[in-house]
Amino acid sequence: MRVVSLLFLAAAGIAVTLSATFAALAVAIYLLLAVATIAVVMVGDVLPPARLGRSRQILQVGVAMVVVTMLVALTGGVRSPFVAGYFLIVAAAALSSDDVAPTVLAVLSSLAYLVVAAVVPASSGMDAATVAWAVFNVAALALLAYIATVAGRQQRRAREAALRLARFDPLTGLYTRNYLNSSIEREISRAARTGRAFCLLMLDLDDLKMVNDTYGHPVGDRVIRAITEVIRRSVRETDLAARFGGDEFVVVLPETESGGALTVAAKLRVDIAALVLRVDTRTIRTSVSVGLVSYPEDGATLEQLMASVDAAMYESKRRGKNQIVGYVTRTQRVPTTDQAGAGHTADDGRADDDRRAAADRASADGPAIELTVADTGRAGPPSDRRVRYEPLSPQGSPGPRRVVSRPILPASGAGAPRTFRARAASPWGAFQPEPEIAERQGNGGGVGQRATDIDSVDEADRLR
């Protein structure tokens, strides 16, 4: 509207200058055009848009209507050549506003034009030709309002469709990779300002190619859509889930530490593993391999974070799939797991942990999942905690889990990984705190450490 108004005012000034028809009123017209130009600039460029809000557009339209009406009254009333200003207002409103605005402005313009025709008599009087001219202008305004409304609606629909394609994945309805990248950039800027960390999860479907080859791509699409629904149910409104590739998903968890991200990742992994899709008489089950990274420990830029979470996800694949693995910084090698369930690390001092891990995986109430995160940049002696989800019900039966944290002193400096091992069963159990758990031995000089129940993500982060 601002551009249309300024162009109309410039054209009116040139027309008055080149024509001798309005020489007697030239000063008044120039003054009107000057005041109108100042008003348009004030509303469009000087006054703060945030404070004006939607009233800014109303002010622009109001200024344009008043100026055109006064200009028509000064230059001949019903026969004025500047009646075209009303048409420009209606057309501009159709392109920049909703469907109702052109109709409303067409009615207001017609009323203003008829009032001027009644108040300012034409030089030839209201003869038949003048009346016909006025009726034609009013009808043309109505027709223009209709055409402009249809054209504006089509333009908005095309723009919205283009935005949907750029922002949302057509198969899943999740955000696209491009929108994900821009969102992570914004989250990095916000986290840098506030000092609050955030985490990324990358989920990759296990063996989707086998499903596609066996049952066909339509069934593979059903699997992807089912995974999408699990992700939607598991994340907060403030989180962002995107389809990163064919069978890869990324979840952004704002203001979330790695302990809270592990809780989300574990729930996603368990709920997805519990999915059952039936094709005729056959049953399809799937699982996901999950990588987890945290800002800024695992990357300070979009490229670094995506490289880290991708590496963590592929490490999860390498370990045997259906696991959660965090990116490890400052280490030459991360703990791995062979097919038999025996753990291996670069440090022989973690052998006891490996044997416990093998026993965990061999137990009846579900496979263990693990998250390994490097302990970097801490002041003082390095220390870690191992977080465990342990069943409150008898071993082997489903039931609620409690979260247990105990310190682990790494054997080799600040680069040693922090390992969180979670036992996951379906359905996911609620966290139920107990006042005390039996004492356990840490691996730092044989000093006994008391395990602590955790019933919230915040408490888990505090104990870490």
Tab-separated table of C-alpha atoms in Angstrom:
chain	number	residue	atom	x	y	z
A	1	MET	CA	0.000	0.000	0.000
A	2	ARG	CA	2.844	2.438	0.787
A	3	VAL	CA	4.454	2.014	-2.640
A	4	VAL	CA	1.107	2.354	-4.435
A	5	SER	CA	0.293	5.519	-2.466
A	6	LEU	CA	3.647	7.162	-3.205
A	7	LEU	CA	3.453	6.327	-6.911
A	8	PHE	CA	-0.089	7.695	-7.121
A	9	LEU	CA	0.920	10.936	-5.375
A	10	ALA	CA	3.882	11.369	-7.725
A	11	ALA	CA	1.693	10.739	-10.783
A	12	ALA	CA	-0.915	13.226	-9.520
A	13	GLY	CA	1.751	15.911	-9.020
A	14	ILE	CA	3.119	15.392	-12.525
A	15	ALA	CA	-0.393	15.483	-14.047
A	16	VAL	CA	-1.261	18.757	-12.305
A	17	THR	CA	2.048	20.292	-13.391
A	18	LEU	CA	1.696	19.301	-17.051
A	19	SER	CA	-2.002	20.183	-17.330
A	20	ALA	CA	-3.362	23.714	-17.281
A	21	THR	CA	-6.822	22.480	-16.299
A	22	PHE	CA	-6.195	22.809	-12.560
A	23	ALA	CA	-3.893	25.854	-12.621
A	24	ALA	CA	-6.196	27.856	-10.330
A	25	LEU	CA	-6.078	25.141	-7.667
A	26	ALA	CA	-2.473	24.055	-8.220
A	27	VAL	CA	-1.196	25.456	-4.894
A	28	ALA	CA	-3.931	23.709	-2.887
A	29	ILE	CA	-3.330	20.451	-4.746
A	30	TYR	CA	0.442	20.610	-4.208
A	31	LEU	CA	-0.102	21.287	-0.507
A	32	LEU	CA	-2.459	18.306	-0.259
A	33	LEU	CA	0.027	16.060	-2.056
A	34	ALA	CA	2.884	17.213	0.210
A	35	VAL	CA	0.895	16.562	3.401
A	36	ALA	CA	-0.198	13.181	2.048
A	37	THR	CA	3.402	12.214	1.222
A	38	ILE	CA	4.545	13.090	4.758
A	39	ALA	CA	1.662	11.067	6.238
A	40	VAL	CA	2.462	8.022	4.093
A	41	VAL	CA	6.160	8.140	5.042
A	42	MET	CA	5.351	8.584	8.738
A	43	VAL	CA	2.985	5.618	8.841
A	44	GLY	CA	5.111	3.390	6.630
A	45	ASP	CA	8.669	4.173	7.736
A	46	VAL	CA	8.837	6.291	10.899
A	47	LEU	CA	6.259	4.898	13.313
A	48	PRO	CA	7.363	1.528	14.813
A	49	PRO	CA	5.614	-1.372	13.035
A	50	ALA	CA	5.650	-3.548	16.164
A	51	ARG	CA	3.707	-0.973	18.143
A	52	LEU	CA	1.189	-0.244	15.384
A	53	GLY	CA	0.525	-3.885	14.527
A	54	ARG	CA	-2.444	-4.388	12.233
A	55	SER	CA	-3.523	-0.765	12.748
A	56	ARG	CA	-0.605	0.252	10.533
A	57	GLN	CA	-2.328	-1.125	7.456
A	58	ILE	CA	-5.610	0.493	8.493
A	59	LEU	CA	-3.860	3.859	8.835
A	60	GLN	CA	-2.280	3.502	5.396
A	61	VAL	CA	-5.636	2.734	3.794
A	62	GLY	CA	-7.323	5.552	5.715
A	63	VAL	CA	-4.736	8.116	4.597
A	64	ALA	CA	-5.060	6.959	0.983
A	65	MET	CA	-8.863	7.169	1.058
A	66	VAL	CA	-8.885	10.693	2.523
A	67	VAL	CA	-6.275	11.984	0.058
A	68	VAL	CA	-8.009	10.510	-3.001
A	69	THR	CA	-11.405	11.836	-1.892
A	70	MET	CA	-10.038	15.366	-1.303
A	71	LEU	CA	-8.168	15.278	-4.621
A	72	VAL	CA	-11.326	14.197	-6.464
A	73	ALA	CA	-13.302	16.995	-4.794
A	74	LEU	CA	-10.675	19.614	-5.799
A	75	THR	CA	-10.423	18.461	-9.411
A	76	GLY	CA	-13.972	18.241	-10.687
A	77	GLY	CA	-15.900	15.864	-8.482
A	78	VAL	CA	-17.632	13.042	-10.328
A	79	ARG	CA	-15.675	13.779	-13.551
A	80	SER	CA	-12.253	14.003	-11.866
A	81	PRO	CA	-9.486	11.975	-13.548
A	82	PHE	CA	-8.151	11.072	-10.110
A	83	VAL	CA	-11.083	8.709	-9.448
A	84	ALA	CA	-8.556	6.074	-10.563
A	85	GLY	CA	-7.072	6.383	-7.077
A	86	TYR	CA	-10.013	4.413	-5.662
A	87	PHE	CA	-9.280	1.556	-8.068
A	88	LEU	CA	-5.642	1.464	-6.998
A	89	ILE	CA	-6.636	1.273	-3.326
A	90	VAL	CA	-8.933	-1.709	-3.938
A	91	ALA	CA	-6.346	-3.544	-6.058
A	92	ALA	CA	-3.531	-2.972	-3.565
A	93	ALA	CA	-5.701	-4.200	-0.691
A	94	ALA	CA	-6.504	-7.409	-2.561
A	95	LEU	CA	-2.811	-8.235	-2.958
A	96	SER	CA	-1.768	-7.430	0.599
A	97	SER	CA	-4.764	-8.317	2.772
A	98	ASP	CA	-7.495	-10.920	3.213
A	99	ASP	CA	-10.562	-11.628	1.068
A	100	VAL	CA	-12.838	-9.224	2.946
A	101	ALA	CA	-10.707	-6.080	2.592
A	102	PRO	CA	-11.251	-5.467	-1.167
A	103	THR	CA	-15.028	-5.698	-0.793
A	104	VAL	CA	-15.074	-3.360	2.211
A	105	LEU	CA	-12.826	-0.837	0.468
A	106	ALA	CA	-14.896	-1.016	-2.720
A	107	VAL	CA	-18.008	-0.144	-0.708
A	108	LEU	CA	-16.237	2.696	1.139
A	109	SER	CA	-14.741	4.040	-2.098
A	110	SER	CA	-18.142	3.977	-3.803
A	111	LEU	CA	-19.760	5.829	-0.889
A	112	ALA	CA	-16.985	8.443	-0.830
A	113	TYR	CA	-17.257	8.911	-4.588
A	114	LEU	CA	-21.054	9.319	-4.470
A	115	VAL	CA	-20.786	11.817	-1.584
A	116	VAL	CA	-18.323	13.895	-3.617
A	117	ALA	CA	-20.625	13.677	-6.651
A	118	ALA	CA	-23.527	14.989	-4.562
A	119	VAL	CA	-21.576	17.743	-2.777
A	120	VAL	CA	-19.347	18.962	-5.628
A	121	PRO	CA	-21.454	19.601	-8.745
A	122	ALA	CA	-19.927	18.753	-12.089
A	123	SER	CA	-19.190	21.594	-14.492
A	124	SER	CA	-21.842	20.296	-16.878
A	125	GLY	CA	-24.322	19.548	-14.129
A	126	MET	CA	-25.742	16.115	-13.372
A	127	ASP	CA	-26.858	15.336	-16.899
A	128	ALA	CA	-27.435	11.836	-18.209
A	129	ALA	CA	-23.816	11.419	-19.309
A	130	THR	CA	-22.490	12.443	-15.892
A	131	VAL	CA	-24.874	10.077	-14.104
A	132	ALA	CA	-23.870	7.269	-16.465
A	133	TRP	CA	-20.206	8.048	-15.776
A	134	ALA	CA	-20.771	7.854	-12.020
A	135	VAL	CA	-22.710	4.586	-12.285
A	136	PHE	CA	-19.989	3.102	-14.489
A	137	ASN	CA	-17.272	4.004	-11.982
A	138	VAL	CA	-19.189	2.447	-9.084
A	139	ALA	CA	-19.857	-0.736	-11.095
A	140	ALA	CA	-16.202	-0.884	-12.127
A	141	LEU	CA	-15.157	-0.642	-8.477
A	142	ALA	CA	-17.415	-3.575	-7.593
A	143	LEU	CA	-16.120	-5.661	-10.509
A	144	LEU	CA	-12.511	-4.835	-9.630
A	145	ALA	CA	-13.121	-5.834	-6.020
A	146	TYR	CA	-14.383	-9.247	-7.161
A	147	ILE	CA	-11.528	-9.852	-9.618
A	148	ALA	CA	-8.915	-8.627	-7.149
A	149	THR	CA	-10.335	-10.854	-4.414
A	150	VAL	CA	-10.138	-13.959	-6.618
A	151	ALA	CA	-6.626	-13.107	-7.829
A	152	GLY	CA	-5.428	-12.298	-4.327
A	153	ARG	CA	-6.861	-15.553	-2.953
A	154	GLN	CA	-5.102	-17.593	-5.641
A	155	GLN	CA	-1.842	-15.766	-5.018
A	156	ARG	CA	-2.029	-16.404	-1.275
A	157	ARG	CA	-2.846	-20.075	-1.799
A	158	ALA	CA	0.112	-20.484	-4.153
A	159	ARG	CA	2.394	-18.735	-1.677
A	160	GLU	CA	1.136	-20.853	1.220
A	161	ALA	CA	1.581	-24.044	-0.821
A	162	ALA	CA	5.158	-23.062	-1.650
A	163	LEU	CA	5.838	-22.329	2.011
A	164	ARG	CA	4.368	-25.683	3.033
A	165	LEU	CA	6.569	-27.514	0.553
A	166	ALA	CA	9.620	-25.639	1.808
A	167	ARG	CA	8.761	-26.138	5.477
A	168	PHE	CA	6.945	-29.478	5.774
A	169	ASP	CA	7.735	-32.941	4.464
A	170	PRO	CA	4.771	-34.161	2.363
A	171	LEU	CA	4.929	-37.785	3.575
A	172	THR	CA	5.270	-37.234	7.323
A	173	GLY	CA	4.170	-33.649	7.911
A	174	LEU	CA	7.363	-33.059	9.899
A	175	TYR	CA	9.658	-30.154	9.148
A	176	THR	CA	12.037	-30.411	6.195
A	177	ARG	CA	15.809	-30.541	6.304
A	178	ASN	CA	16.184	-26.933	5.148
A	179	TYR	CA	13.848	-25.660	7.842
A	180	LEU	CA	15.658	-27.836	10.396
A	181	ASN	CA	19.003	-26.267	9.495
A	182	SER	CA	17.681	-22.732	9.889
A	183	SER	CA	16.021	-23.694	13.190
A	184	ILE	CA	19.266	-25.114	14.568
A	185	GLU	CA	21.063	-21.914	13.571
A	186	ARG	CA	18.460	-19.913	15.504
A	187	GLU	CA	18.762	-22.259	18.484
A	188	ILE	CA	22.555	-21.849	18.486
A	189	SER	CA	22.160	-18.064	18.569
A	190	ARG	CA	19.605	-18.288	21.378
A	191	ALA	CA	21.740	-20.697	23.390
A	192	ALA	CA	24.793	-18.459	22.955
A	193	ARG	CA	22.811	-15.515	24.350
A	194	THR	CA	21.173	-17.323	27.258
A	195	GLY	CA	23.893	-19.820	28.140
A	196	ARG	CA	21.375	-22.686	28.098
A	197	ALA	CA	22.381	-25.876	26.334
A	198	PHE	CA	20.281	-27.841	23.875
A	199	CYS	CA	20.517	-31.335	22.419
A	200	LEU	CA	19.980	-33.031	19.076
A	201	LEU	CA	18.765	-36.562	18.471
A	202	MET	CA	19.220	-38.324	15.143
A	203	LEU	CA	17.066	-41.417	14.633
A	204	ASP	CA	17.691	-43.855	11.792
A	205	LEU	CA	15.258	-46.676	11.070
A	206	ASP	CA	16.881	-50.087	11.186
A	207	ASP	CA	16.456	-52.325	8.129
A	208	LEU	CA	13.913	-50.175	6.288
A	209	LYS	CA	15.449	-51.296	2.994
A	210	MET	CA	14.579	-54.890	3.832
A	211	VAL	CA	10.966	-53.835	4.482
A	212	ASN	CA	10.835	-52.005	1.138
A	213	ASP	CA	12.369	-54.947	-0.730
A	214	THR	CA	10.070	-57.486	0.937
A	215	TYR	CA	6.737	-55.675	1.137
A	216	GLY	CA	7.117	-52.732	-1.231
A	217	HIS	CA	7.592	-49.008	-0.763
A	218	PRO	CA	3.955	-48.286	0.212
A	219	VAL	CA	4.465	-50.466	3.292
A	220	GLY	CA	7.780	-48.727	3.931
A	221	ASP	CA	5.918	-45.424	3.839
A	222	ARG	CA	3.467	-46.802	6.415
A	223	VAL	CA	6.383	-47.619	8.680
A	224	ILE	CA	7.796	-44.112	8.295
A	225	ARG	CA	4.414	-42.541	9.069
A	226	ALA	CA	4.012	-44.757	12.143
A	227	ILE	CA	7.436	-43.671	13.400
A	228	THR	CA	6.398	-40.070	12.798
A	229	GLU	CA	3.364	-40.441	15.056
A	230	VAL	CA	5.533	-41.843	17.846
A	231	ILE	CA	7.893	-38.884	17.531
A	232	ARG	CA	4.998	-36.411	17.609
A	233	ARG	CA	3.600	-37.957	20.781
A	234	SER	CA	6.975	-38.003	22.503
A	235	VAL	CA	8.215	-34.431	22.049
A	236	ARG	CA	7.122	-31.164	23.611
A	237	GLU	CA	5.515	-28.291	21.740
A	238	THR	CA	8.765	-26.367	22.100
A	239	ASP	CA	10.769	-29.200	20.499
A	240	LEU	CA	11.216	-29.514	16.753
A	241	ALA	CA	11.089	-32.768	14.807
A	242	ALA	CA	12.200	-32.992	11.179
A	243	ARG	CA	12.636	-35.625	8.516
A	244	PHE	CA	16.329	-35.393	7.689
A	245	GLY	CA	16.457	-37.965	4.904
A	246	GLY	CA	14.662	-41.033	3.627
A	247	ASP	CA	14.565	-42.922	6.931
A	248	GLU	CA	16.376	-40.452	9.189
A	249	PHE	CA	14.789	-38.043	11.653
A	250	VAL	CA	16.275	-35.271	13.780
A	251	VAL	CA	14.744	-33.894	16.979
A	252	VAL	CA	15.868	-30.560	18.444
A	253	LEU	CA	15.423	-30.339	22.226
A	254	PRO	CA	15.798	-26.707	23.353
A	255	GLU	CA	17.030	-25.968	26.876
A	256	THR	CA	17.685	-29.658	27.515
A	257	GLU	CA	20.788	-31.236	29.034
A	258	SER	CA	22.070	-34.636	27.924
A	259	GLY	CA	20.316	-36.392	30.824
A	260	GLY	CA	16.931	-35.095	29.740
A	261	ALA	CA	17.727	-35.847	26.101
A	262	LEU	CA	18.574	-39.426	27.071
A	263	THR	CA	15.152	-39.775	28.680
A	264	VAL	CA	13.450	-38.612	25.474
A	265	ALA	CA	15.663	-40.801	23.290
A	266	ALA	CA	15.051	-43.862	25.451
A	267	LYS	CA	11.290	-43.394	25.328
A	268	LEU	CA	11.400	-42.960	21.551
A	269	ARG	CA	13.500	-46.091	21.128
A	270	VAL	CA	11.238	-48.208	23.328
A	271	ASP	CA	7.962	-46.937	21.855
A	272	ILE	CA	9.202	-47.453	18.298
A	273	ALA	CA	10.398	-50.976	19.126
A	274	ALA	CA	6.900	-51.696	20.464
A	275	LEU	CA	5.243	-50.764	17.154
A	276	VAL	CA	3.546	-53.618	15.315
A	277	LEU	CA	2.391	-53.196	11.708
A	278	ARG	CA	0.374	-55.930	10.063
A	279	VAL	CA	0.489	-56.631	6.336
A	280	ASP	CA	-2.048	-59.303	5.463
A	281	THR	CA	-1.153	-62.111	7.860
A	282	ARG	CA	2.416	-60.982	8.446
A	283	THR	CA	3.756	-58.747	11.193
A	284	ILE	CA	6.389	-56.050	10.792
A	285	ARG	CA	8.445	-54.717	13.659
A	286	THR	CA	11.098	-52.057	13.468
A	287	SER	CA	13.615	-50.250	15.630
A	288	VAL	CA	15.801	-47.155	15.510
A	289	SER	CA	19.440	-46.384	16.112
A	290	VAL	CA	19.826	-43.061	17.893
A	291	GLY	CA	22.686	-40.583	18.072
A	292	LEU	CA	22.701	-37.838	20.696
A	293	VAL	CA	24.775	-34.648	20.918
A	294	SER	CA	24.715	-31.580	23.121
A	295	TYR	CA	25.540	-27.948	22.386
A	296	PRO	CA	28.201	-26.647	22.883
A	297	GLU	CA	30.153	-29.720	24.071
A	298	ASP	CA	29.800	-31.640	20.808
A	299	GLY	CA	29.840	-28.723	18.382
A	300	ALA	CA	29.483	-24.957	18.302
A	301	THR	CA	28.189	-24.642	14.727
A	302	LEU	CA	25.487	-26.285	12.652
A	303	GLU	CA	28.059	-28.217	10.639
A	304	GLN	CA	29.876	-29.489	13.729
A	305	LEU	CA	26.692	-30.558	15.498
A	306	MET	CA	25.313	-32.382	12.465
A	307	ALA	CA	28.633	-34.150	11.876
A	308	SER	CA	28.750	-35.202	15.534
A	309	VAL	CA	25.187	-36.502	15.724
A	310	ASP	CA	25.646	-38.326	12.418
A	311	ALA	CA	28.803	-40.002	13.751
A	312	ALA	CA	27.010	-40.981	16.967
A	313	MET	CA	24.109	-42.473	15.035
A	314	TYR	CA	26.411	-44.546	12.817
A	315	GLU	CA	28.286	-45.724	15.905
A	316	SER	CA	24.934	-46.962	17.203
A	317	LYS	CA	24.445	-48.822	13.917
A	318	ARG	CA	27.912	-50.309	14.168
A	319	ARG	CA	27.256	-51.608	17.669
A	320	GLY	CA	24.311	-53.666	16.503
A	321	LYS	CA	21.443	-51.151	16.026
A	322	ASN	CA	18.501	-50.397	18.333
A	323	GLN	CA	20.752	-48.411	20.678
A	324	ILE	CA	21.405	-44.846	21.806
A	325	VAL	CA	24.947	-43.533	21.518
A	326	GLY	CA	26.226	-40.068	22.284
A	327	TYR	CA	29.076	-38.439	20.427
A	328	VAL	CA	32.399	-38.778	22.223
A	329	THR	CA	34.887	-35.915	22.059
A	330	ARG	CA	38.571	-36.001	22.904
A	331	THR	CA	38.708	-39.793	22.843
A	332	GLN	CA	40.418	-42.078	20.374
A	333	ARG	CA	37.895	-44.848	20.792
A	334	VAL	CA	34.431	-45.228	22.208
A	335	PRO	CA	33.127	-48.267	24.096
A	336	THR	CA	31.747	-50.873	21.716
A	337	THR	CA	29.583	-53.938	22.051
A	338	ASP	CA	30.002	-57.176	20.108
A	339	GLN	CA	27.159	-59.421	19.017
A	340	ALA	CA	27.515	-61.678	22.006
A	341	GLY	CA	27.009	-58.763	24.356
A	342	ALA	CA	30.559	-58.499	25.738
A	343	GLY	CA	31.755	-54.936	26.190
A	344	HIS	CA	35.144	-53.682	24.994
A	345	THR	CA	36.847	-50.375	25.678
A	346	ALA	CA	40.218	-48.852	24.978
A	347	ASP	CA	40.957	-48.980	28.698
A	348	ASP	CA	41.319	-52.311	30.486
A	349	GLY	CA	40.407	-50.612	33.766
A	350	ARG	CA	36.749	-50.585	32.675
A	351	ALA	CA	36.589	-54.404	32.450
A	352	ASP	CA	34.278	-54.668	35.438
A	353	ASP	CA	31.891	-52.243	33.801
A	354	ASP	CA	32.019	-54.325	30.629
A	355	ARG	CA	31.137	-57.507	32.507
A	356	ARG	CA	28.252	-55.723	34.209
A	357	ALA	CA	27.123	-54.475	30.787
A	358	ALA	CA	27.160	-58.022	29.415
A	359	ALA	CA	25.108	-59.213	32.378
A	360	ASP	CA	22.681	-56.365	31.848
A	361	ARG	CA	22.138	-57.316	28.248
A	362	ALA	CA	21.678	-60.955	29.133
A	363	SER	CA	18.929	-60.274	31.671
A	364	ALA	CA	15.329	-60.926	30.846
A	365	ASP	CA	13.614	-57.572	31.078
A	366	GLY	CA	14.916	-55.984	27.912
A	367	PRO	CA	18.072	-54.884	26.085
A	368	ALA	CA	20.309	-52.247	27.591
A	369	ILE	CA	20.829	-48.970	25.806
A	370	GLU	CA	23.724	-46.682	26.388
A	371	LEU	CA	24.725	-43.095	25.915
A	372	THR	CA	28.379	-42.155	25.956
A	373	VAL	CA	29.289	-38.490	26.377
A	374	ALA	CA	32.771	-37.130	26.933
A	375	ASP	CA	33.483	-35.326	30.200
A	376	THR	CA	35.267	-32.266	28.784
A	377	GLY	CA	36.127	-28.853	30.059
A	378	ARG	CA	35.409	-29.502	33.727
A	379	ALA	CA	37.362	-27.863	36.491
A	380	GLY	CA	38.898	-30.089	39.160
A	381	PRO	CA	39.426	-33.851	39.067
A	382	PRO	CA	37.405	-35.731	36.473
A	383	SER	CA	34.413	-37.619	37.758
A	384	ASP	CA	31.340	-39.138	36.205
A	385	ARG	CA	28.079	-40.716	37.122
A	386	ARG	CA	26.429	-43.705	35.650
A	387	VAL	CA	22.671	-43.353	35.349
A	388	ARG	CA	20.673	-46.567	35.347
A	389	TYR	CA	16.991	-47.323	34.889
A	390	GLU	CA	16.394	-50.316	37.158
A	391	PRO	CA	13.115	-52.256	37.552
A	392	LEU	CA	11.209	-51.832	40.778
A	393	SER	CA	9.237	-54.975	40.017
A	394	PRO	CA	10.826	-58.460	40.090
A	395	GLN	CA	13.385	-59.043	37.382
A	396	GLY	CA	11.930	-60.240	34.135
A	397	SER	CA	8.489	-58.696	34.616
A	398	PRO	CA	7.391	-55.372	33.149
A	399	GLY	CA	6.881	-52.516	35.516
A	400	PRO	CA	8.018	-49.069	36.549
A	401	ARG	CA	11.658	-48.058	36.527
A	402	ARG	CA	13.707	-46.051	38.952
A	403	VAL	CA	16.634	-43.929	37.892
A	404	VAL	CA	19.835	-44.556	39.825
A	405	SER	CA	22.959	-42.399	39.645
A	406	ARG	CA	26.358	-43.369	40.989
A	407	PRO	CA	29.792	-41.746	40.466
A	408	ILE	CA	32.358	-43.325	38.194
A	409	LEU	CA	35.956	-42.099	38.254
A	410	PRO	CA	37.348	-42.440	34.736
A	411	ALA	CA	40.661	-44.137	34.371
A	412	SER	CA	42.262	-41.753	31.916
A	413	GLY	CA	41.790	-38.027	32.376
A	414	ALA	CA	39.170	-35.553	31.293
A	415	GLY	CA	38.692	-37.168	27.915
A	416	ALA	CA	37.268	-40.372	29.340
A	417	PRO	CA	33.674	-40.955	28.303
A	418	ARG	CA	30.631	-40.600	30.499
A	419	THR	CA	28.409	-43.649	30.041
A	420	PHE	CA	24.729	-43.776	30.825
A	421	ARG	CA	23.239	-47.245	30.670
A	422	ALA	CA	19.479	-47.581	30.637
A	423	ARG	CA	17.370	-50.684	30.830
A	424	ALA	CA	14.330	-50.222	28.652
A	425	ALA	CA	11.210	-52.355	28.545
A	426	SER	CA	7.828	-51.813	26.938
A	427	PRO	CA	5.601	-50.245	28.060
A	428	TRP	CA	7.781	-47.461	29.414
A	429	GLY	CA	7.519	-47.400	33.188
A	430	ALA	CA	7.051	-44.341	35.335
A	431	PHE	CA	9.924	-43.105	37.475
A	432	GLN	CA	9.267	-43.959	41.120
A	433	PRO	CA	11.756	-42.675	43.703
A	434	GLU	CA	12.735	-44.686	46.746
A	435	PRO	CA	14.315	-43.168	49.847
A	436	GLU	CA	17.475	-45.225	49.581
A	437	ILE	CA	19.245	-47.844	47.506
A	438	ALA	CA	21.950	-50.212	48.694
A	439	GLU	CA	25.507	-48.887	48.679
A	440	ARG	CA	27.575	-49.589	45.617
A	441	GLN	CA	31.301	-49.443	45.079
A	442	GLY	CA	32.757	-46.892	42.685
A	443	ASN	CA	35.954	-47.690	40.839
A	444	GLY	CA	37.924	-44.826	42.377
A	445	GLY	CA	40.098	-46.193	45.136
A	446	GLY	CA	37.436	-48.480	46.556
A	447	VAL	CA	35.522	-45.648	48.195
A	448	GLY	CA	31.874	-46.589	48.655
A	449	GLN	CA	29.352	-44.289	46.993
A	450	ARG	CA	25.669	-44.218	47.796
A	451	ALA	CA	23.347	-44.478	44.843
A	452	THR	CA	20.527	-41.966	44.635
A	453	ASP	CA	17.060	-42.281	43.151
A	454	ILE	CA	16.061	-39.670	40.618
A	455	ASP	CA	12.481	-38.882	39.734
A	456	SER	CA	12.977	-35.989	37.341
A	457	VAL	CA	15.207	-34.914	34.494
A	458	ASP	CA	16.360	-31.864	36.452
A	459	GLU	CA	17.502	-34.067	39.315
A	460	ALA	CA	19.364	-36.334	36.917
A	461	ASP	CA	21.169	-33.347	35.437
A	462	ARG	CA	22.032	-32.001	38.891
A	463	LEU	CA	23.556	-35.277	39.996
A	464	ARG	CA	25.587	-35.523	36.843
